[in-house]
C-alpha positions as protocol buffer text, in pm:
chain_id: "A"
residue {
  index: 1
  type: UNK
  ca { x: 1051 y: -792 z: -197 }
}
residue {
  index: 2
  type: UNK
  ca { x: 808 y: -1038 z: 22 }
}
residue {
  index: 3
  type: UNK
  ca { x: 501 y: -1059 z: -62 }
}
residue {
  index: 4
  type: UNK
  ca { x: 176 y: -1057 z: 141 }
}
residue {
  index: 5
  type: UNK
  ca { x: 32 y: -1408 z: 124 }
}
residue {
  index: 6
  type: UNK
  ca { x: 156 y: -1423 z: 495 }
}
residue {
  index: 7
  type: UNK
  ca { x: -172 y: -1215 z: 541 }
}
residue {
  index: 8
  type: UNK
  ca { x: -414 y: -1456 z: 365 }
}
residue {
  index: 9
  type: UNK
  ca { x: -204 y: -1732 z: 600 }
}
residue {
  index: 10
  type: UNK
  ca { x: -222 y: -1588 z: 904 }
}
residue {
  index: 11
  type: UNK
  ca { x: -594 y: -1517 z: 915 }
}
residue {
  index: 12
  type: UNK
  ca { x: -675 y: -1882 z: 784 }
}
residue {
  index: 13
  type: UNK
  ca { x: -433 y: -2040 z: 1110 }
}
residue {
  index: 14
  type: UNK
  ca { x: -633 y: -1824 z: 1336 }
}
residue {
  index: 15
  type: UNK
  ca { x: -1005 y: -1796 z: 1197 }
}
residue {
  index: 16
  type: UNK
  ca { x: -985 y: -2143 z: 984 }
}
residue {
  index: 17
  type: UNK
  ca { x: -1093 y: -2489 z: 989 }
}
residue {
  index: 18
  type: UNK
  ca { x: -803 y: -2716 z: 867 }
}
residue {
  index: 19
  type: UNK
  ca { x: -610 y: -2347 z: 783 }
}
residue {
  index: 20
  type: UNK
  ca { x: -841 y: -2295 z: 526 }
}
residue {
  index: 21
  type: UNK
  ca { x: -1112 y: -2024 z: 466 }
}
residue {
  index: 22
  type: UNK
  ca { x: -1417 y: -1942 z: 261 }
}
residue {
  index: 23
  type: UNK
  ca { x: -1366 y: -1863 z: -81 }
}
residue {
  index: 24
  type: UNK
  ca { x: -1563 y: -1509 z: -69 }
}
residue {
  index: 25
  type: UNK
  ca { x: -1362 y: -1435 z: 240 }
}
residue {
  index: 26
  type: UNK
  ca { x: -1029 y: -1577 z: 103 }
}
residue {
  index: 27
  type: UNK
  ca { x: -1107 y: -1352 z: -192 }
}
residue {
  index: 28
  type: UNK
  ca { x: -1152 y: -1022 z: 5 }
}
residue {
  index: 29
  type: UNK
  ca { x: -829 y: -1059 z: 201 }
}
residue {
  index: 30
  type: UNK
  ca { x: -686 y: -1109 z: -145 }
}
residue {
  index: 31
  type: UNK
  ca { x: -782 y: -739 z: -266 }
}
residue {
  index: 32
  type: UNK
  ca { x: -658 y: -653 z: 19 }
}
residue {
  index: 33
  type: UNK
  ca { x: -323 y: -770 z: 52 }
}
residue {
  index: 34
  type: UNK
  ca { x: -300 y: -674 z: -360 }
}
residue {
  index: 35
  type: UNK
  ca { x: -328 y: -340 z: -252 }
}
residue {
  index: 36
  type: UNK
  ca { x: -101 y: -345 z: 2 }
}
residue {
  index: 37
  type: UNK
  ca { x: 136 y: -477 z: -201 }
}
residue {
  index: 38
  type: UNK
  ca { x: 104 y: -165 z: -414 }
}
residue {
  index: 39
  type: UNK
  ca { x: 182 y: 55 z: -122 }
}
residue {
  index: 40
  type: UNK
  ca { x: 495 y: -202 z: -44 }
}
residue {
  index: 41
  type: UNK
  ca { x: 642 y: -183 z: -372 }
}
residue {
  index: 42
  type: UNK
  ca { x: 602 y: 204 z: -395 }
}
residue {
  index: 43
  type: UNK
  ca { x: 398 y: 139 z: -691 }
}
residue {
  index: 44
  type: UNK
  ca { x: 79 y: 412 z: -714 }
}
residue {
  index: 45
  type: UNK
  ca { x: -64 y: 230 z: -1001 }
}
residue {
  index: 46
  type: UNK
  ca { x: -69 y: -89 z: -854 }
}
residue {
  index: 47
  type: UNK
  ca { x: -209 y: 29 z: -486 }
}
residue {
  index: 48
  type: UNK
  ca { x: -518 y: 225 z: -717 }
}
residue {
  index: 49
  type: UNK
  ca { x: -546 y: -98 z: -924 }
}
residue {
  index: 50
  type: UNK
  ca { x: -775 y: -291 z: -663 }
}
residue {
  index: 51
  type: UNK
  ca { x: -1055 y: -8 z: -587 }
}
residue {
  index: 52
  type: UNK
  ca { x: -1354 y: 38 z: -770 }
}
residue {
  index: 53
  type: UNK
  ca { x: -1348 y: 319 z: -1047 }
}
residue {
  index: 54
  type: UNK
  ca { x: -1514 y: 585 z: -768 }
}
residue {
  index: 55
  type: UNK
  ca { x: -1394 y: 402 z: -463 }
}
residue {
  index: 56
  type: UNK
  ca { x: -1189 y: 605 z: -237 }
}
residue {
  index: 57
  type: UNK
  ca { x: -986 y: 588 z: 77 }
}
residue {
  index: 58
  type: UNK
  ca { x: -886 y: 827 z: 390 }
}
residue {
  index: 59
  type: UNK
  ca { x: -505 y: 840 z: 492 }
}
residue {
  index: 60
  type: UNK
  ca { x: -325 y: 799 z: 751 }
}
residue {
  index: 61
  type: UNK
  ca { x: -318 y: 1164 z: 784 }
}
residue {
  index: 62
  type: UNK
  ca { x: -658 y: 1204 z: 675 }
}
residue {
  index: 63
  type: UNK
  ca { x: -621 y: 1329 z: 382 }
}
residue {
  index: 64
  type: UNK
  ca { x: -903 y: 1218 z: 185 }
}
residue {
  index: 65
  type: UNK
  ca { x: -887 y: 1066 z: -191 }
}
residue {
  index: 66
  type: UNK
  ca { x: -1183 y: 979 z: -447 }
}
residue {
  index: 67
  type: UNK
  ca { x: -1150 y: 757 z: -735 }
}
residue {
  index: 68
  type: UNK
  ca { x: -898 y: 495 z: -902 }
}
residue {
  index: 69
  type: UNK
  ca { x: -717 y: 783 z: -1092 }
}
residue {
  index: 70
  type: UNK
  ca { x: -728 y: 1003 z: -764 }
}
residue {
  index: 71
  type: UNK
  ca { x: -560 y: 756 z: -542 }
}
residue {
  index: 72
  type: UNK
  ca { x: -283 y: 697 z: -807 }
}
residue {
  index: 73
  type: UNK
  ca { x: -258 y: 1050 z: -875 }
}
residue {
  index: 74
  type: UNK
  ca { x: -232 y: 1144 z: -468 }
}
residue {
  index: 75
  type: UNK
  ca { x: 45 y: 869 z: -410 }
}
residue {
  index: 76
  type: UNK
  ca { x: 280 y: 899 z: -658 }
}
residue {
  index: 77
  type: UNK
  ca { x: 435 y: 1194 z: -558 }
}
residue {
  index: 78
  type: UNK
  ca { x: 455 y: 1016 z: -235 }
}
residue {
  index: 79
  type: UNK
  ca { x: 607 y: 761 z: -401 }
}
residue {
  index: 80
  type: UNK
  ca { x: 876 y: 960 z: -618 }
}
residue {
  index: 81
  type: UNK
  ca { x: 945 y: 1183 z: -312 }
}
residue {
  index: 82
  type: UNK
  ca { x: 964 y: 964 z: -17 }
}
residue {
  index: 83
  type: UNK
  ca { x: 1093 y: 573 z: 104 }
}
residue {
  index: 84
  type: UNK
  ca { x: 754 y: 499 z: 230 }
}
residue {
  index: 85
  type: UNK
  ca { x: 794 y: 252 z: 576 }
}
residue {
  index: 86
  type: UNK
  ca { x: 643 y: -131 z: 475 }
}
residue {
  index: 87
  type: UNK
  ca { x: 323 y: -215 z: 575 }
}
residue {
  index: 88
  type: UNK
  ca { x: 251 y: -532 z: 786 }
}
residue {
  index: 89
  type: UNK
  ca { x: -99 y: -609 z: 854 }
}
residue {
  index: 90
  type: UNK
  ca { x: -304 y: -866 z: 1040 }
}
residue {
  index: 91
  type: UNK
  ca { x: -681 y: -892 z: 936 }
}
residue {
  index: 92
  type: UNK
  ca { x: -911 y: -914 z: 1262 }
}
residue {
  index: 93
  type: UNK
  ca { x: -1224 y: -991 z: 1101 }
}
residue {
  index: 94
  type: UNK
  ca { x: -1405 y: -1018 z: 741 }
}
residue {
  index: 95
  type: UNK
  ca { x: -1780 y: -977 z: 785 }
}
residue {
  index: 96
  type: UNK
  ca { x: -1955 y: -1005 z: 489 }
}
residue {
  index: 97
  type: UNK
  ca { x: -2254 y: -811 z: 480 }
}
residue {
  index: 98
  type: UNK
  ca { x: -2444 y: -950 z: 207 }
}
residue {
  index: 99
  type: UNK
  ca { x: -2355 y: -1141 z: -113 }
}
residue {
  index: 100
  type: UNK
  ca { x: -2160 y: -861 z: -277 }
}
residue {
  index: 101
  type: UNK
  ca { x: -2038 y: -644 z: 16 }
}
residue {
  index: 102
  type: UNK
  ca { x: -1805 y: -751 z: 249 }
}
residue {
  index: 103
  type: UNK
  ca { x: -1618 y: -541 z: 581 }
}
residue {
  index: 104
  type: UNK
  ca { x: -1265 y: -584 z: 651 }
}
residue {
  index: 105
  type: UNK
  ca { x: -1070 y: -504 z: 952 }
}
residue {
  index: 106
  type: UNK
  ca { x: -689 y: -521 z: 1012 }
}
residue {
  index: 107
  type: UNK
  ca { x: -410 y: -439 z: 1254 }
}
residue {
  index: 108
  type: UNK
  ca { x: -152 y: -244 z: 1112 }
}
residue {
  index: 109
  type: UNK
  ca { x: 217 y: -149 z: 1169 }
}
residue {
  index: 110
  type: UNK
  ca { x: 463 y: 23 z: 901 }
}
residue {
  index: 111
  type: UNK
  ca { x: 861 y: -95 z: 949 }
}
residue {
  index: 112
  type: UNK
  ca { x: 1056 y: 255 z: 850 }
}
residue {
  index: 113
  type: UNK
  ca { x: 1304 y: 246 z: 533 }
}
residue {
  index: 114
  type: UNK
  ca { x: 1617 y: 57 z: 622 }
}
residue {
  index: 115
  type: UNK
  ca { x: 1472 y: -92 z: 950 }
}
residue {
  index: 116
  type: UNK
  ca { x: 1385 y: -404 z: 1092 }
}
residue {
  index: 117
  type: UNK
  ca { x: 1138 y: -320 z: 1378 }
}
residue {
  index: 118
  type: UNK
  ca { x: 789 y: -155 z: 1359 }
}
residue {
  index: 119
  type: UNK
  ca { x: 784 y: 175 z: 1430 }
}
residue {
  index: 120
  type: UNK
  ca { x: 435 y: 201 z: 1702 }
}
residue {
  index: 121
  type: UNK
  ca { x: 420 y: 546 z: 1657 }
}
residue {
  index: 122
  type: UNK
  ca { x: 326 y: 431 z: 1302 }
}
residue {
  index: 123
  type: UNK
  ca { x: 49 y: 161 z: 1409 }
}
residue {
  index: 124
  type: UNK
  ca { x: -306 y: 161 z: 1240 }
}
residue {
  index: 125
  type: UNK
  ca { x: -638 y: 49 z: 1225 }
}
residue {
  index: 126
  type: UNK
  ca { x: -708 y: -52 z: 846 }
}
residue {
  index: 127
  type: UNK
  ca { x: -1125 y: -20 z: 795 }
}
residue {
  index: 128
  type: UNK
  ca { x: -1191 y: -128 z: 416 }
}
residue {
  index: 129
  type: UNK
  ca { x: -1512 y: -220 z: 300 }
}
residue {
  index: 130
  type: UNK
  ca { x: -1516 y: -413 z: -47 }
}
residue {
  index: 131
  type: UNK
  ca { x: -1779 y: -491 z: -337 }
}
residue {
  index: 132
  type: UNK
  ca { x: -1804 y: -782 z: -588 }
}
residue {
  index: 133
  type: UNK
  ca { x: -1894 y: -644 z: -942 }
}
residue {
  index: 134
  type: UNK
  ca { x: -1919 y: -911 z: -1189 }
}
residue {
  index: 135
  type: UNK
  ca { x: -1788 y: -1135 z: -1027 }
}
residue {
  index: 136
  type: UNK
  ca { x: -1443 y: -969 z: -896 }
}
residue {
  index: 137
  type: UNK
  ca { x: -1404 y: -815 z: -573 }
}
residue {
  index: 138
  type: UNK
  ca { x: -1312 y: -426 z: -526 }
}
residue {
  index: 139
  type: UNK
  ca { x: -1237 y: -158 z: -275 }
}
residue {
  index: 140
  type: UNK
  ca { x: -1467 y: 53 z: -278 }
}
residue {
  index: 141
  type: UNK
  ca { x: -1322 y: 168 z: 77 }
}
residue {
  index: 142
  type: UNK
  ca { x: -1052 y: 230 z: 257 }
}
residue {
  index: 143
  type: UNK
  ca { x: -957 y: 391 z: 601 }
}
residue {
  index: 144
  type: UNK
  ca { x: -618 y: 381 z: 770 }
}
residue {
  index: 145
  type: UNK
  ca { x: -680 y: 519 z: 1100 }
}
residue {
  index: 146
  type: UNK
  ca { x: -406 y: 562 z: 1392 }
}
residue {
  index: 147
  type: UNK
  ca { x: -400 y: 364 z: 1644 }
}
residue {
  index: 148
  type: UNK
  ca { x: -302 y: 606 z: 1938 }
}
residue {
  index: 149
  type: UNK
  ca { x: -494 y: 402 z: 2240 }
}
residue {
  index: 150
  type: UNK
  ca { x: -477 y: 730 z: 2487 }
}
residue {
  index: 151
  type: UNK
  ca { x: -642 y: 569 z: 2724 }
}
residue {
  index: 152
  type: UNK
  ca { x: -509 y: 199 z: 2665 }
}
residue {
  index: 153
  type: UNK
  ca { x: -132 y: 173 z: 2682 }
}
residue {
  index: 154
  type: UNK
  ca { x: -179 y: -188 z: 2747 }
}
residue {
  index: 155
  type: UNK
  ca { x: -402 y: -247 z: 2415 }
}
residue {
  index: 156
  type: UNK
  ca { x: -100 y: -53 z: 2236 }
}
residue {
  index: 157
  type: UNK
  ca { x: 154 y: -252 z: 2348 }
}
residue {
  index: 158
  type: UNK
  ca { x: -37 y: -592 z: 2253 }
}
residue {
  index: 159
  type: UNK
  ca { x: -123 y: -434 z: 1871 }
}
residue {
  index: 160
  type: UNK
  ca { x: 258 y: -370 z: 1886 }
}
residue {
  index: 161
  type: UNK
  ca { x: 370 y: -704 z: 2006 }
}
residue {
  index: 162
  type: UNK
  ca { x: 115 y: -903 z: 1743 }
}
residue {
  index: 163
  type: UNK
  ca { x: 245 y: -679 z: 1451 }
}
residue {
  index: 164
  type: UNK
  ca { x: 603 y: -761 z: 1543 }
}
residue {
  index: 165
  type: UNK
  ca { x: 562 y: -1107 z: 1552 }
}
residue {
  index: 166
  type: UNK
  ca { x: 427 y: -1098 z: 1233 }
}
residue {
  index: 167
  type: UNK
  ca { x: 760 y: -906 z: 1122 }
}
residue {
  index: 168
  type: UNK
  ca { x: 993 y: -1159 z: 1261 }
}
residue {
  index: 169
  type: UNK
  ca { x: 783 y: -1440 z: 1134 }
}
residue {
  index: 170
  type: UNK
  ca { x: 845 y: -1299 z: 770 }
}
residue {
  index: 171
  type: UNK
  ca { x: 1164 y: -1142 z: 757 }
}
residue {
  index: 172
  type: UNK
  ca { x: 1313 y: -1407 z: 553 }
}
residue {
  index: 173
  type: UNK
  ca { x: 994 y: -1482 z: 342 }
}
């Protein structure tokens, strides 16, 4: 299964200098994509793994989920029960907010089981908001949010068009 460096590379060829980035910012992407990667490989433990022991997250359906042992416990019946669609993401912007809290935004699209196209129904605004705690960045945030753009059609259609790119740019990563 690919991973999600492509993120981390992405951001640095368009926000950069010399395709490189900060370290702190480098280093918030990177809790990022590691939970991501969790939700790729259908793997609840692994998606929890990167939040902070209360940090929580709101779904894509809003559900709402508190704590480490929450979020594993809401997704792995999702997991067992379902072939969740893979997440591609491009990160917008990392602002970070102080020395130990940082704001991260991302386009997102979710490529159904067995497909090779995004499905835009599907697309998403990813909101997370991590915290360094000795020394290690955390979630302690996370909202996926759909991106319906009622009154843009034209703004959909560009999210759409950047998010497949990205999928045809790593389909054989």
């Amino acid at each position: 299964m690919m991973n999600n460096a492509y993120i981390l590379e992405n951001y640095a060829r368009e926000h950069g200098e010399n395709d490189t980035v900060p370290a702190e910012i480098a280093a918030v992407i990177q809790v990022y994509q590691d939970m991501l990667s969790g939700w790729n490989s259908r793997d609840a433990l692994q998606m929890a793994a990167p939040f902070t022991e209360e940090g929580g997250l709101i779904g894509f359906d809003g559900s709402e989920v508190a704590g480490r042992s929450g979020i594993e416990a809401h997704l792995t019946p999702i997991f067992a029960h379902h072939k969740t669609p893979f997440y591609y993401c491009k990160v917008k912007a990392v602002k970070l907010l102080g020395p130990e809290t940082a704001l991260l935004r991302s386009y997102a699209g979710l490529v159904p089981d067995g497909k090779n196209e995004l499905d835009p129904n599907l697309n998403a605004h990813h909101t997370m908001v991590a915290v360094k705690r000795d020394g290690r960045w955390r979630i302690e945030h996370f909202q996926n949010t759909p991106a319906q753009f009622h009154m843009e059609p034209d703004r959909a259609r560009q999210m759409t068009e950047e998010l497949s790119q990205l999928v045809e740019e790593n389909a054989t990563k």
